[in-house]
């Protein structure tokens, strides 16, 4: 296990195994070929060719979303999509563009549409160094149960903003009041593209840092995190380098924090791979 | 002009226009096809094929370096390489590997071997905000004369370390004493690959930040910078967005600083392109 391994496993994407999901000239997603084949029978919704899958369902955003929902129903029944998450993500060619349709979060990897999240590095400085707030995910989580996590992390649902999601998730996941979270500093984005059992995760994570005061103790409210701990940054990095204790993408978010704050230094043999491996250019 | 334009111009690389320079299984550089053709007559040094150029000169690092120097002499005489810089860069498959040979800095773009540099963002916080130290390059510089620059920047010569280069360049370019530069914080790397008139620049810049005290005023000693100014960060970003006043790669280094320090925020329409466009993964 090494830093490199975590970066590689979040970038296990082979272009030869996928075809684009398009709407006109715009690419909306990346379908693994086996998933694309499954869509052949939904002729009113998708036109499946050798080189790609075209969304042919028309109408308003609501109408297309309802039509695609019908397909997702069938995929859930066949266990190709794990289950309805009842939370929708916007599907658009790019972040700043209006959605073409809304898609249940559970079906996002099947279609390989880009998903956006917010991750908050909570840290505390003391005389004896820099510490990171680390959460342990509930054993009931569908994705990465029991794994270690950032202080706060969440997906950006359809129609919600980045700051808005940060404030909401900080309140629900760690009881961080608005008076504190407003001091969080945006510090970039971590991006990666990986193949999973379900399809393709094409993820962009907006990253924030929050220095927490001495009297702050996070407290989970939504049951998604069972425990928070303040761990010395060096210990966190050692653990990332030598184990898979952290959720796959949280390794990358913390490595980005470590690089930006000089916790990982040019003398480290993996420094350049880390510094250049966390920000997949968007296409 | 936009942030995106600066990122794009530093990534104006078209794989179809180059062939690899190899030594055995390792890639050492990227030769534009016209440059590769020029090497055909140096049969004892390079084997030029349709798919690549193989270094065939053998012997010790010193011996190969001398042999390649002979080729560089001829290229300089033909004005294909601008002139000898009398400063050599190490040529190796990867940063952490020992050099295969040393190459005069002036010939680096011709062969498209990876070059490493150090850039220092000097900044100062006052009640009225964050300011950046900006230098103006001498009109006599071979590359980017008269353009605006970071507080300190320099290439990493063969045999020199990252920290060592930072300390040396900080002294020469801005009279920063060791007692101050030791507080510089490494903050990652900016990487890009671009085609220029001379060939391919495949650059990796180690980035450092230094917060300067109120009584610090930089003073150039080596004649490479004619003037330093402390400019409000917002003004610097406006100028990057709307002009080409800064040296091509300095735009990227300052954008990286802006993203890491929350000066550029997720609401900016170019935020994600900037946050994911400054760190070309190494290959």
Coordinates of C-alpha atoms in Angstrom, one line a residue:
Chain A
X1 CA 0.0 0.0 0.0
X2 CA 1.2 3.5 -0.9
X3 CA -0.2 7.0 -1.6
X4 CA 0.1 6.0 -5.3
X5 CA -2.1 3.0 -4.9
X6 CA -5.0 5.1 -3.6
X7 CA -4.6 7.5 -6.5
X8 CA -4.5 4.7 -9.0
X9 CA -7.5 2.9 -7.5
X10 CA -9.5 6.2 -7.9
X11 CA -8.4 6.4 -11.5
X12 CA -9.0 2.9 -12.6
X13 CA -10.7 4.1 -15.8
X14 CA -10.1 2.4 -19.2
X15 CA -11.6 4.5 -22.1
X16 CA -11.8 1.3 -24.2
X17 CA -14.4 -0.2 -21.8
X18 CA -16.9 2.7 -22.1
X19 CA -19.0 4.5 -24.7
X20 CA -20.3 8.1 -24.2
X21 CA -23.8 8.9 -23.3
X22 CA -24.7 11.9 -25.4
X23 CA -27.5 14.4 -26.0
X24 CA -26.9 16.1 -29.3
X25 CA -23.3 17.3 -29.3
X26 CA -22.9 17.1 -25.6
X27 CA -21.6 14.3 -23.5
X28 CA -23.6 13.6 -20.4
X29 CA -22.0 10.4 -19.1
X30 CA -19.8 7.3 -19.7
X31 CA -21.5 4.0 -20.0
X32 CA -19.6 0.8 -19.6
X33 CA -20.3 -1.4 -22.6
X34 CA -22.2 -4.0 -20.7
X35 CA -24.4 -1.3 -19.2
X36 CA -25.0 0.3 -22.6
X37 CA -26.2 -3.1 -23.9
X38 CA -28.8 -3.3 -21.2
X39 CA -30.3 -0.1 -22.5
X40 CA -31.0 -1.5 -26.0
X41 CA -34.5 -2.5 -25.2
X42 CA -35.5 1.0 -24.1
X43 CA -35.8 2.3 -27.7
X44 CA -38.0 5.3 -26.9
X45 CA -35.4 6.6 -24.4
X46 CA -31.9 5.6 -25.7
X47 CA -30.4 4.8 -29.1
X48 CA -27.6 2.4 -28.4
X49 CA -24.9 2.2 -31.1
X50 CA -21.4 0.8 -31.3
X51 CA -19.8 4.1 -30.6
X52 CA -22.2 5.5 -28.1
X53 CA -25.6 5.9 -26.5
X54 CA -27.8 8.8 -27.5
X55 CA -30.6 10.1 -25.3
X56 CA -33.6 10.2 -27.6
X57 CA -36.3 11.0 -25.0
X58 CA -37.4 14.6 -25.5
X59 CA -39.4 17.2 -23.7
X60 CA -38.8 19.3 -20.6
X61 CA -36.3 18.5 -17.9
X62 CA -39.3 17.1 -15.8
X63 CA -40.5 14.9 -18.8
X64 CA -37.0 13.5 -19.5
X65 CA -36.4 12.8 -15.8
X66 CA -39.7 10.9 -15.5
X67 CA -38.9 8.9 -18.7
X68 CA -35.4 8.0 -17.4
X69 CA -36.9 7.2 -14.0
X70 CA -38.9 4.5 -15.7
X71 CA -35.7 2.9 -17.0
X72 CA -34.1 3.2 -13.5
X73 CA -37.1 1.4 -12.1
X74 CA -36.4 -1.5 -14.4
X75 CA -32.7 -1.5 -13.6
X76 CA -33.4 -1.5 -9.8
X77 CA -35.8 -4.5 -10.3
X78 CA -33.0 -6.3 -12.1
X79 CA -30.5 -5.4 -9.4
X80 CA -28.3 -3.5 -11.9
X81 CA -28.8 -0.4 -9.9
X82 CA -28.6 -1.1 -6.1
X83 CA -31.7 0.7 -5.0
X84 CA -33.4 4.1 -5.1
X85 CA -31.6 6.6 -3.0
X86 CA -34.5 9.1 -3.4
X87 CA -32.0 11.9 -3.9
X88 CA -31.4 13.3 -7.4
X89 CA -28.3 14.6 -9.0
X90 CA -28.4 17.0 -11.9
X91 CA -27.1 15.6 -15.2
X92 CA -25.5 18.3 -17.4
X93 CA -22.6 18.5 -19.9
X94 CA -20.8 20.8 -17.5
X95 CA -21.1 22.1 -13.9
X96 CA -22.1 25.6 -14.9
X97 CA -24.8 24.4 -17.4
X98 CA -28.5 23.8 -16.7
X99 CA -29.5 20.1 -16.2
X100 CA -30.8 18.0 -19.1
X101 CA -32.5 15.7 -16.6
X102 CA -32.3 14.7 -12.9
X103 CA -31.1 11.2 -12.0
X104 CA -31.5 9.2 -8.8
X105 CA -28.2 9.1 -7.0
X106 CA -28.1 5.3 -7.0
X107 CA -28.2 5.2 -10.8
X108 CA -25.4 7.8 -11.3
X109 CA -22.5 5.2 -11.6
X110 CA -24.6 3.1 -14.1
X111 CA -24.8 6.0 -16.5
X112 CA -21.4 7.5 -15.5
X113 CA -22.8 11.0 -15.2
X114 CA -20.5 13.4 -13.4
X115 CA -21.2 13.7 -9.7
X116 CA -20.2 16.6 -7.4
X117 CA -19.6 16.6 -3.7
X118 CA -18.3 18.8 -0.9
X119 CA -15.6 17.6 1.5
X120 CA -14.5 19.5 4.6
X121 CA -11.0 19.0 6.2
X122 CA -11.5 19.9 9.8
X123 CA -8.2 20.6 11.5
X124 CA -6.9 21.9 14.8
X125 CA -3.5 23.4 15.6
X126 CA -2.0 22.9 19.0
X127 CA 1.5 23.4 20.4
X128 CA 2.3 19.8 19.6
X129 CA 1.3 20.0 15.9
X130 CA -1.6 19.8 13.5
X131 CA -4.5 17.4 14.1
X132 CA -7.3 16.3 11.7
X133 CA -10.9 15.6 12.6
X134 CA -11.6 12.1 11.3
X135 CA -15.0 10.5 11.3
X136 CA -15.9 6.8 11.2
X137 CA -18.7 6.0 8.8
X138 CA -21.7 4.0 10.0
X139 CA -21.6 0.2 9.3
X140 CA -25.1 0.8 7.7
X141 CA -23.8 3.0 4.9
X142 CA -24.3 1.7 1.4
X143 CA -21.0 3.0 0.2
X144 CA -17.8 2.4 2.2
X145 CA -19.3 1.2 5.5
X146 CA -17.1 1.5 8.6
X147 CA -14.4 3.4 6.7
X148 CA -12.8 6.6 8.0
X149 CA -14.0 9.9 6.6
X150 CA -13.4 13.7 6.6
X151 CA -15.1 15.8 9.2
X152 CA -18.0 16.5 6.7
X153 CA -18.7 15.1 3.2
X154 CA -21.8 15.0 1.1
X155 CA -23.1 14.9 -2.5
X156 CA -24.4 18.1 -4.1
X157 CA -28.0 17.3 -4.9
X158 CA -29.9 18.7 -7.9
X159 CA -30.7 22.4 -7.4
X160 CA -28.4 22.9 -4.4
X161 CA -25.3 25.1 -4.3
X162 CA -21.8 24.3 -3.1
X163 CA -21.8 26.6 -0.1
X164 CA -25.4 25.6 0.7
X165 CA -24.5 21.9 0.7
X166 CA -21.5 22.6 2.9
X167 CA -23.6 24.4 5.5
X168 CA -26.4 21.8 5.5
X169 CA -24.1 18.8 5.7
X170 CA -21.9 20.4 8.4
X171 CA -25.0 20.9 10.5
X172 CA -26.3 17.4 10.0
X173 CA -23.1 15.4 10.1
X174 CA -21.1 17.3 12.7
X175 CA -23.3 19.9 14.4
X176 CA -21.1 22.7 13.1
X177 CA -23.0 26.0 13.5
X178 CA -23.2 28.5 10.7
X179 CA -21.2 30.9 12.8
X180 CA -18.2 28.5 12.5
X181 CA -18.7 27.0 9.1
X182 CA -18.7 30.5 7.5
X183 CA -14.9 30.5 8.3
X184 CA -14.3 27.5 6.1
X185 CA -11.9 28.3 3.2
X186 CA -12.5 26.8 -0.2
X187 CA -9.3 25.3 -1.4
X188 CA -9.9 23.7 -4.8
X189 CA -11.3 20.5 -6.1
X190 CA -10.2 16.8 -6.2
X191 CA -11.3 15.0 -9.3
X192 CA -11.0 11.4 -10.5
X193 CA -12.7 8.8 -12.7
X194 CA -12.9 5.2 -11.7
X195 CA -14.7 2.0 -12.7
X196 CA -16.7 0.3 -10.0
X197 CA -18.9 -2.8 -10.0
X198 CA -21.8 -0.6 -10.9
X199 CA -20.2 1.5 -13.7
X200 CA -18.2 4.7 -13.8
X201 CA -17.7 7.2 -11.0
X202 CA -16.8 10.5 -12.6
X203 CA -16.4 12.6 -9.5
X204 CA -15.5 16.2 -8.6
X205 CA -15.2 17.1 -5.0
X206 CA -15.2 20.7 -3.9
X207 CA -12.7 20.9 -1.0
X208 CA -12.9 23.2 2.0
X209 CA -10.6 23.6 5.1
X210 CA -11.9 24.6 8.5
X211 CA -9.6 25.4 11.4
X212 CA -11.6 24.5 14.5
X213 CA -11.3 26.2 17.9
X214 CA -10.3 24.4 21.1
X215 CA -13.8 24.2 22.5
X216 CA -15.2 22.6 19.3
X217 CA -16.3 19.0 19.4
X218 CA -18.2 17.6 16.4
X219 CA -21.4 15.6 17.1
X220 CA -23.2 13.6 14.4
X221 CA -27.0 14.0 14.0
X222 CA -28.0 12.0 11.0
X223 CA -26.5 8.6 12.1
X224 CA -24.0 8.5 9.1
X225 CA -20.9 8.9 11.3
X226 CA -20.6 6.8 14.5
X227 CA -17.5 8.5 16.0
X228 CA -15.2 11.5 15.6
X229 CA -11.6 11.6 16.6
X230 CA -8.8 14.3 16.5
X231 CA -5.8 12.5 15.1
X232 CA -2.3 13.9 14.6
X233 CA -1.8 14.7 10.9
X234 CA 1.4 12.6 10.7
X235 CA -0.5 9.6 12.0
X236 CA -3.3 10.1 9.5
X237 CA -0.7 10.2 6.6
X238 CA 1.0 7.1 7.9
X239 CA -2.3 5.3 8.0
X240 CA -3.2 6.4 4.5
X241 CA 0.2 5.3 3.2
X242 CA -0.1 1.8 4.8
X243 CA -3.8 0.9 5.0
X244 CA -7.2 1.1 3.3
X245 CA -8.9 2.3 6.5
X246 CA -10.1 5.5 4.8
X247 CA -12.9 5.7 2.3
X248 CA -11.3 5.5 -1.2
X249 CA -11.8 9.2 -2.1
X250 CA -11.1 10.5 1.3
X251 CA -7.5 9.4 0.9
X252 CA -7.2 11.8 -2.0
X253 CA -8.9 14.7 -0.2
X254 CA -6.5 14.3 2.8
X255 CA -3.4 14.0 0.6
X256 CA -4.5 17.2 -1.1
X257 CA -4.7 18.9 2.3
X258 CA -1.3 17.5 3.2
X259 CA 0.3 18.9 0.0
X260 CA -1.3 22.3 0.3
X261 CA -0.3 22.7 4.0
X262 CA 3.3 21.5 3.6
X263 CA 2.7 18.3 5.6
X264 CA 4.0 16.3 2.7
X265 CA 7.3 17.7 1.4
X266 CA 9.3 17.5 -1.8
X267 CA 11.7 15.1 -0.2
X268 CA 8.9 12.4 0.0
X269 CA 9.5 9.9 -2.9
X270 CA 5.8 10.1 -3.8
X271 CA 5.5 13.9 -3.6
X272 CA 5.2 14.7 -7.3
X273 CA 2.8 11.8 -8.0
X274 CA 0.6 13.1 -5.2
X275 CA 0.8 16.8 -6.2
X276 CA -0.1 16.0 -9.8
X277 CA -2.4 13.0 -9.3
X278 CA -5.4 14.5 -7.4
X279 CA -6.9 16.8 -10.1
X280 CA -7.9 15.0 -13.2
X281 CA -8.6 17.6 -15.8
X282 CA -12.3 17.8 -16.7
X283 CA -13.3 16.9 -20.2
Chain B
X1 CA -8.6 36.6 -22.3
X2 CA -9.6 34.4 -19.4
X3 CA -8.1 32.1 -16.8
X4 CA -8.9 29.2 -19.2
X5 CA -6.9 30.8 -22.0
X6 CA -3.7 30.8 -19.9
X7 CA -4.3 27.2 -18.9
X8 CA -4.9 26.2 -22.5
X9 CA -1.9 28.0 -23.8
X10 CA 0.3 26.1 -21.3
X11 CA -1.3 22.8 -22.5
X12 CA -1.1 23.3 -26.2
X13 CA 0.3 19.8 -26.7
X14 CA -0.9 17.6 -29.5
X15 CA 0.4 14.0 -29.1
X16 CA 0.1 13.4 -32.9
X17 CA 2.8 16.0 -33.5
X18 CA 5.5 14.3 -31.4
X19 CA 7.4 11.0 -31.1
X20 CA 9.0 9.8 -27.9
X21 CA 12.7 10.0 -27.2
X22 CA 13.6 6.7 -25.5
X23 CA 16.5 4.9 -23.9
X24 CA 15.6 1.2 -23.8
X25 CA 12.1 1.0 -22.2
X26 CA 12.2 4.4 -20.7
X27 CA 10.9 7.6 -22.2
X28 CA 13.2 10.6 -21.8
X29 CA 11.6 13.2 -23.9
X30 CA 9.1 14.2 -26.6
X31 CA 10.5 15.2 -30.0
X32 CA 8.3 17.2 -32.4
X33 CA 8.5 15.3 -35.7
X34 CA 10.4 18.1 -37.5
X35 CA 13.0 18.1 -34.7
X36 CA 13.2 14.3 -34.8
X37 CA 14.0 14.5 -38.5
X38 CA 16.9 16.8 -37.9
X39 CA 18.5 14.1 -35.7
X40 CA 18.6 11.5 -38.6
X41 CA 22.2 12.4 -39.6
X42 CA 23.6 11.8 -36.1
X43 CA 23.4 8.0 -36.5
X44 CA 26.0 7.2 -33.8
X45 CA 23.8 9.1 -31.2
X46 CA 20.2 8.6 -32.2
X47 CA 18.2 6.0 -34.2
X48 CA 15.3 7.9 -35.7
X49 CA 12.3 5.8 -36.6
X50 CA 8.7 6.6 -37.6
X51 CA 7.4 5.8 -34.1
X52 CA 10.2 7.3 -32.0
X53 CA 13.8 8.2 -31.5
X54 CA 16.1 5.9 -29.6
X55 CA 19.2 7.2 -27.8
X56 CA 21.9 4.8 -29.1
X57 CA 25.0 6.6 -27.7
X58 CA 26.3 4.5 -24.8
X59 CA 28.7 4.7 -21.9
X60 CA 28.7 6.7 -18.6
X61 CA 26.5 9.7 -17.9
X62 CA 29.6 11.9 -18.7
X63 CA 30.2 10.1 -22.0
X64 CA 26.6 10.3 -23.2
X65 CA 26.4 14.0 -22.1
X66 CA 29.5 14.8 -24.1
X67 CA 28.2 13.0 -27.2
X68 CA 24.8 14.8 -27.0
X69 CA 26.7 18.1 -26.5
X70 CA 28.3 17.5 -29.9
X71 CA 24.8 17.3 -31.4
X72 CA 23.7 20.4 -29.5
X73 CA 26.7 22.3 -30.9
X74 CA 25.5 21.5 -34.4
X75 CA 21.9 22.5 -33.5
X76 CA 23.1 25.8 -32.0
X77 CA 25.1 26.5 -35.2
X78 CA 22.0 25.9 -37.3
X79 CA 19.9 28.1 -34.9
X80 CA 17.6 25.2 -34.1
X81 CA 18.6 25.7 -30.5
X82 CA 18.8 29.4 -29.6
X83 CA 22.2 29.3 -27.8
X84 CA 24.1 27.6 -25.1
X85 CA 22.8 28.5 -21.6
X86 CA 25.8 26.9 -19.9
X87 CA 23.5 25.4 -17.3
X88 CA 22.6 21.8 -17.5
X89 CA 19.4 19.9 -16.6
X90 CA 19.3 16.3 -15.7
X91 CA 17.6 14.0 -18.2
X92 CA 15.9 11.0 -16.6
X93 CA 12.7 9.0 -17.0
X94 CA 11.4 10.3 -13.7
X95 CA 12.3 12.9 -11.1
X96 CA 13.5 10.4 -8.5
X97 CA 15.7 8.4 -10.9
X98 CA 19.4 9.0 -11.7
X99 CA 20.1 11.0 -14.9
X100 CA 20.9 9.2 -18.1
X101 CA 22.7 12.3 -19.3
X102 CA 22.9 16.1 -18.7
X103 CA 21.5 18.5 -21.3
X104 CA 22.2 22.2 -21.8
X105 CA 19.1 24.1 -20.7
X106 CA 18.8 25.8 -24.1
X107 CA 18.3 22.5 -25.8
X108 CA 15.7 21.1 -23.4
X109 CA 12.6 22.1 -25.4
X110 CA 14.1 20.7 -28.6
X111 CA 14.4 17.3 -27.0
X112 CA 11.2 17.8 -24.9
X113 CA 12.9 16.4 -21.8
X114 CA 11.1 17.2 -18.6
X115 CA 12.3 20.3 -16.8
X116 CA 11.8 21.1 -13.1
X117 CA 11.6 24.5 -11.5
X118 CA 10.8 26.2 -8.2
X119 CA 8.4 29.1 -7.9
X120 CA 7.8 31.1 -4.8
X121 CA 4.6 33.0 -4.1
X122 CA 5.6 35.9 -1.8
X123 CA 2.6 37.4 0.0
X124 CA 1.8 39.8 2.8
X125 CA -1.3 40.2 4.8
X126 CA -2.4 43.6 6.0
X127 CA -5.6 44.9 7.5
X128 CA -6.8 45.8 4.0
X129 CA -6.2 42.3 2.5
X130 CA -3.7 40.0 1.0
X131 CA -1.0 41.3 -1.3
X132 CA 1.4 39.5 -3.7
X133 CA 5.0 40.3 -4.4
X134 CA 5.3 40.6 -8.2
X135 CA 8.5 41.1 -10.1
X136 CA 9.1 42.4 -13.5
X137 CA 11.5 40.4 -15.7
X138 CA 14.4 42.2 -17.3
X139 CA 14.0 43.2 -20.9
X140 CA 17.2 41.2 -21.6
X141 CA 15.7 37.8 -20.5
X142 CA 15.7 35.2 -23.3
X143 CA 12.4 33.8 -22.2
X144 CA 9.4 36.2 -21.5
X145 CA 11.3 39.5 -21.4
X146 CA 9.4 42.3 -19.5
X147 CA 6.8 40.0 -18.3
X148 CA 5.5 39.9 -14.7
X149 CA 6.8 37.1 -12.4
X150 CA 6.6 35.5 -9.0
X151 CA 8.8 36.8 -6.2
X152 CA 11.3 34.1 -7.0
X153 CA 11.5 31.4 -9.8
X154 CA 14.3 29.3 -11.2
X155 CA 15.1 26.1 -12.9
X156 CA 16.5 23.1 -11.0
X157 CA 19.9 22.4 -12.4
X158 CA 21.5 19.0 -12.7
X159 CA 22.6 17.8 -9.2
X160 CA 20.7 20.4 -7.2
X161 CA 17.9 19.8 -4.8
X162 CA 14.5 21.6 -4.6
X163 CA 15.1 23.3 -1.3
X164 CA 18.7 24.1 -2.3
X165 CA 17.5 25.8 -5.5
X166 CA 14.8 27.7 -3.6
X167 CA 17.4 29.1 -1.1
X168 CA 19.9 30.0 -3.8
X169 CA 17.4 31.7 -6.1
X170 CA 15.7 33.5 -3.2
X171 CA 19.1 35.0 -2.3
X172 CA 20.1 35.9 -5.9
X173 CA 16.7 37.1 -7.2
X174 CA 15.2 38.8 -4.1
X175 CA 17.8 39.0 -1.4
X176 CA 15.7 36.8 0.9
X177 CA 17.9 35.7 3.8
X178 CA 18.0 32.0 4.8
X179 CA 16.4 33.0 8.2
X180 CA 13.3 34.0 6.2
X181 CA 13.2 31.5 3.4
X182 CA 13.3 28.6 5.8
X183 CA 9.7 29.6 6.7
X184 CA 8.5 29.0 3.1
X185 CA 5.9 26.3 2.9
X186 CA 5.9 23.7 0.1
X187 CA 2.4 23.7 -1.4
X188 CA 2.5 21.2 -4.3
X189 CA 3.4 21.4 -8.0
X190 CA 2.0 22.9 -11.1
X191 CA 2.6 20.9 -14.3
X192 CA 1.8 21.4 -17.9
X193 CA 3.0 20.4 -21.4
X194 CA 3.1 22.9 -24.2
X195 CA 4.4 23.2 -27.7
X196 CA 6.6 26.2 -28.4
X197 CA 8.5 27.4 -31.4
X198 CA 11.5 25.4 -30.2
X199 CA 9.8 22.1 -29.4
X200 CA 8.0 20.8 -26.3
X201 CA 8.1 22.2 -22.8
X202 CA 7.2 19.4 -20.3
X203 CA 7.4 21.4 -17.1
X204 CA 6.9 20.6 -13.4
X205 CA 7.1 23.5 -11.0
X206 CA 7.5 22.9 -7.3
X207 CA 5.5 25.6 -5.6
X208 CA 6.2 27.3 -2.3
X209 CA 4.4 30.1 -0.4
X210 CA 6.2 32.6 1.8
X211 CA 4.4 35.1 4.0
X212 CA 6.7 38.1 4.3
X213 CA 7.0 40.4 7.3
X214 CA 6.2 44.1 7.2
X215 CA 9.8 45.2 7.1
X216 CA 10.7 42.9 4.2
X217 CA 11.5 44.5 0.8
X218 CA 12.9 42.3 -2.0
X219 CA 16.0 43.5 -3.9
X220 CA 17.2 41.8 -7.0
X221 CA 21.0 41.0 -7.2
X222 CA 21.4 39.1 -10.5
X223 CA 19.8 41.6 -12.9
X224 CA 17.0 39.2 -13.9
X225 CA 14.3 41.3 -12.2
X226 CA 14.1 45.0 -12.7
X227 CA 11.4 45.9 -10.2
X228 CA 9.3 44.4 -7.4
X229 CA 5.8 45.5 -6.4
X230 CA 3.4 44.5 -3.7
X231 CA 0.0 44.3 -5.4
X232 CA -3.4 43.5 -3.9
X233 CA -4.3 39.8 -4.8
X234 CA -7.6 40.9 -6.3
X235 CA -5.8 43.2 -8.7
X236 CA -3.3 40.5 -9.6
X237 CA -6.2 38.1 -10.4
X238 CA -8.0 40.7 -12.5
X239 CA -4.8 41.3 -14.5
X240 CA -4.3 37.6 -15.0
X241 CA -7.9 37.3 -16.2
X242 CA -7.8 40.2 -18.6
X243 CA -4.1 40.5 -19.9
X244 CA -1.0 38.6 -20.9
X245 CA 1.2 40.7 -18.6
X246 CA 2.4 37.7 -16.7
X247 CA 4.9 35.1 -17.9
X248 CA 2.9 32.2 -19.3
X249 CA 3.5 29.8 -16.5
X250 CA 3.4 32.4 -13.7
X251 CA -0.3 32.8 -14.5
X252 CA -0.8 29.1 -13.5
X253 CA 1.3 29.4 -10.3
X254 CA -0.7 32.4 -9.1
X255 CA -4.0 30.8 -10.0
X256 CA -2.9 27.8 -7.9
X257 CA -2.1 30.1 -5.0
X258 CA -5.5 31.8 -5.4
X259 CA -7.4 28.5 -5.4
X260 CA -5.5 27.1 -2.3
X261 CA -6.0 30.3 -0.3
X262 CA -9.7 30.8 -1.1
X263 CA -9.1 34.0 -3.2
X264 CA -10.9 32.3 -6.1
X265 CA -14.2 30.8 -4.9
X266 CA -16.6 28.1 -6.2
X267 CA -19.0 30.8 -7.4
X268 CA -16.4 31.9 -10.0
X269 CA -17.5 30.5 -13.4
X270 CA -14.0 29.3 -14.1
X271 CA -13.4 27.8 -10.6
X272 CA -13.5 24.1 -11.6
X273 CA -11.5 24.5 -14.7
X274 CA -8.8 26.3 -12.7
X275 CA -8.9 23.9 -9.8
X276 CA -8.5 20.9 -12.1
X277 CA -6.4 22.5 -14.9
X278 CA -3.1 23.2 -13.1
X279 CA -1.7 19.7 -12.4
X280 CA -1.2 17.7 -15.5
X281 CA -0.7 14.1 -14.3
X282 CA 2.8 12.9 -14.9
X283 CA 3.3 10.1 -17.5

